[in-house]
Amino acid sequence: MHDTKVKLAADIERHTLTVLVDNEAGVLARVVGLFSGRGYNIESLTVAEVDAMARTSRITIVTSGTPAVIEQIETQLRRLVPTHKVTNWTSAKAGIEREMALVKVAGTGEKRVEALRMADAFRARPVDTTQASFVFEITGAPSKIDSFVDLMRPLGLVEISRTGVAAISRGPDAM
Amino acid sequence: MDKDDTLTRSEAQAAETMTGAQMVIRALKDQGVTHIFGYPGGAVLPIYDALFKVEGITHVLVRHEQGAVHAAEGYARSTGKPGVVLVTSGPGATNAVTGLTDALMDSIPLIVLTGQVPTHLIGTDAFQECDTVGITRPCTKHNWLVKDVNDLSRVLHEAFEIATTGRPGPVVVDIPKDVQFQNGAYHGPQAVHHRTYRPKTDPDLSAIVKAVEMMASAKRPVFYTGGGLINSGPEASKLLRELVDLTGFPITSTLMGLGAFPAARPEWLGMVGMHGSWEANHAMHDCDLMICLGARFDDRVTGKVSSFSPGSKKIHLDIDASQINKIVRVDLGIVADARLALREIIRFWKTQKHKVQADALKAWWKQIDQWRTKKSLDYRNSDTIIKPQYAIDRLYELTKHRDDVFITTEVGQHQMWAAQRFHFQEPNHWMTSGGLGTMGYGLPAAVGVQMAHPGALVVDIAGEASVQMTMQEMSTAIQYDLPIKIFILNNEYMGMVRQWQEILHGKRYSHSYSEALPDFVKMADAFGCVGLRADKPSELDDKIKEMIAVNKPVLFDVRVDPTENCYPMIPSGAAHNEMLLSPDDGGEISDAGKMLV
């Protein structure tokens, strides 16, 4: 598993949290407003309805802070009225985290060949091809996408669109 | 899977059809509401129409929506029931924001109903449109915009459930005008149960057992109690008294918790914090066990956090899990309703036959008695000029024989003096803006208190600066025959601002002098109430008696020493054992301290 518990600065840790919420109007604003209002960081955010019958949405947030701040973030998220459940995948060490990115690279000649070769090594798939460009689709842990993007930079990187992290638990049980 | 809020077929069939506006009134009645504080406007006209000639609900017309919310807060805090507010869209809603934030900070249950422009106009910058749910999201416990009349009764009942249970707080229900006109199905409160909201109120017994053991082995314990005990209801205060009876531990309280424990009892140390007593702050600093019950380690209590009670183990009981370890790391957290947790603590203390460390406790009390000899609330009185402390002492002495005295305050020096010197014996008799520190709170809060307690003596201990912020509510008091007493300690300054400028900013009194003050006696006359003025200490008692005796609202202009400062004081950035007792203590403030508020 991609270990997000990377030491950033002195006792600042990066954590991945998932919040299961009622899919009601303004619920995302509540979550995001909690982060901005209390001065917490959001490094990435992924949200979509996951159960149309139960009207629940799943919000996955990558955040960073001291252990005390991370604990506060979790308890503050639990306090929101529409919150069903909060899971910290980094503390639980039982989650799988994946992110998808679309990476556009433009170039010709040797650089173009090299980009395609690298993409193959990263199992990134070209989803749009012109004579002067590729759009690659790549899935993996955020660090893998970071590495791929770094490699594409000298090969004609034009732009990147990343989804943010989706996370789920290993084994048979739900979060 | 949580129980769904989907109604069963029989319940749906039993539902009555009515307009959205009628649903609002019906829901209020079904929730037992007897008083609404409000102000009409275009987007709530259908609700006001439904309210016309309704029996059993008294509507109190305020003069500004902020006043409506503070009045509802006063009503709620003095009764334990939720306060209800009805205001219009746009400015009606934005004017309510200060009160909402105040209620959120102090955990006061309010249901605030706002009108909204019709659904088809939302988002068009329509007349008196604002994004009410967006604006009030960070200053409510929860809020709703109801776009379908068939959701309205469910939302209204959920609003009451969420405002009044768990950690109480204000909620907003925003109701577009077309929804108020439409017909839909009304469901009663019993048919509604929120999908996700499940506040934890029962304590974990393992934590209780541990807490009781820690208490039994403590050598220098102190109870540090807060507004959570008041919110938990009168039984929590009773249980607290029983627990102090059982243990003989000393007890202090935050500003918000005054009255949960009787100030007359020997275990009472006075208030803790920035303007708390010498003995309370030193006991907090030197204790070996701090038992925090329904308080939240606010910066006004802790002072410098890194020096806060360095040698103690700490137990923290709070109904809101997010408060535990927020400011101060504690050794034992208990997430529960104070009433239920106290009941279990007492039960385990008794059944496990725990005893206190009697010898150690005796030595601890000896130390506390030593601190008490400092007499930190003493002040130098004068026989020519009224000292603000003296004015509050006289008000207290002349009213302490009554058990129906309710005190509200504005914010500033007078508030701290009132907290230090007006001794409360029972909960729900002290209404002050703690967390937000809202000048202008006390007068409208007094309106709400008097509305709930018609025969009681309701006094707003005020400052001349604060009281002008919501002065227009005197009209409300006149209209509803509410004989509230506005006891203005008039020092012609924003006193607390002046005090900080004196201590921190080289006596440069930048814009803190209240120039062009109104003549409060003439002002009283203009409002149609009674105006009094006292300039000399010798006339104070008679004027206070006159104020109490007159069955009308009173504006009492008490002209006090303009330069008196509020002591004791923990300067910003200092620890509990670095208190200043008087101006003679100097008061070197660190640069870090100057940065703090």
mmCIF file of C-alpha atoms in Angstrom, chain B residues 450 457-458 474 477-478 481-486 524-525 527-532 546-555:
data_model
loop_
_atom_site.group_PDB
_atom_site.id
_atom_site.type_symbol
_atom_site.label_atom_id
_atom_site.label_comp_id
_atom_site.label_asym_id
_atom_site.label_seq_id
_atom_site.Cartn_x
_atom_site.Cartn_y
_atom_site.Cartn_z
ATOM 1 C CA GLN B 450 -38.468 38.704 31.697
ATOM 2 C CA LEU B 457 -36.398 40.774 39.028
ATOM 3 C CA VAL B 458 -34.381 40.880 35.813
ATOM 4 C CA MET B 474 -36.231 49.326 25.400
ATOM 5 C CA ALA B 477 -39.754 46.162 26.937
ATOM 6 C CA ILE B 478 -42.277 49.001 27.025
ATOM 7 C CA ASP B 481 -44.741 45.638 29.978
ATOM 8 C CA LEU B 482 -41.446 43.996 30.840
ATOM 9 C CA PRO B 483 -40.045 45.766 33.909
ATOM 10 C CA ILE B 484 -36.393 45.031 33.115
ATOM 11 C CA LYS B 485 -33.788 47.045 34.997
ATOM 12 C CA ILE B 486 -30.837 48.341 33.014
ATOM 13 C CA ALA B 524 -35.713 56.747 29.535
ATOM 14 C CA ASP B 525 -38.278 59.494 29.499
ATOM 15 C CA PHE B 527 -38.907 55.672 25.700
ATOM 16 C CA GLY B 528 -41.669 56.016 28.275
ATOM 17 C CA CYS B 529 -39.874 54.210 31.070
ATOM 18 C CA VAL B 530 -38.179 55.366 34.251
ATOM 19 C CA GLY B 531 -34.782 57.035 34.318
ATOM 20 C CA LEU B 532 -32.569 57.221 37.411
ATOM 21 C CA GLU B 546 -36.381 52.687 43.797
ATOM 22 C CA MET B 547 -35.263 50.831 40.674
ATOM 23 C CA ILE B 548 -36.464 47.534 42.123
ATOM 24 C CA ALA B 549 -39.716 48.925 43.432
ATOM 25 C CA VAL B 550 -40.925 50.545 40.240
ATOM 26 C CA ASN B 551 -42.945 48.190 38.090
ATOM 27 C CA LYS B 552 -41.631 49.566 34.807
ATOM 28 C CA PRO B 553 -38.504 49.234 32.757
ATOM 29 C CA VAL B 554 -35.740 51.353 34.259
ATOM 30 C CA LEU B 555 -32.608 52.899 32.783
#
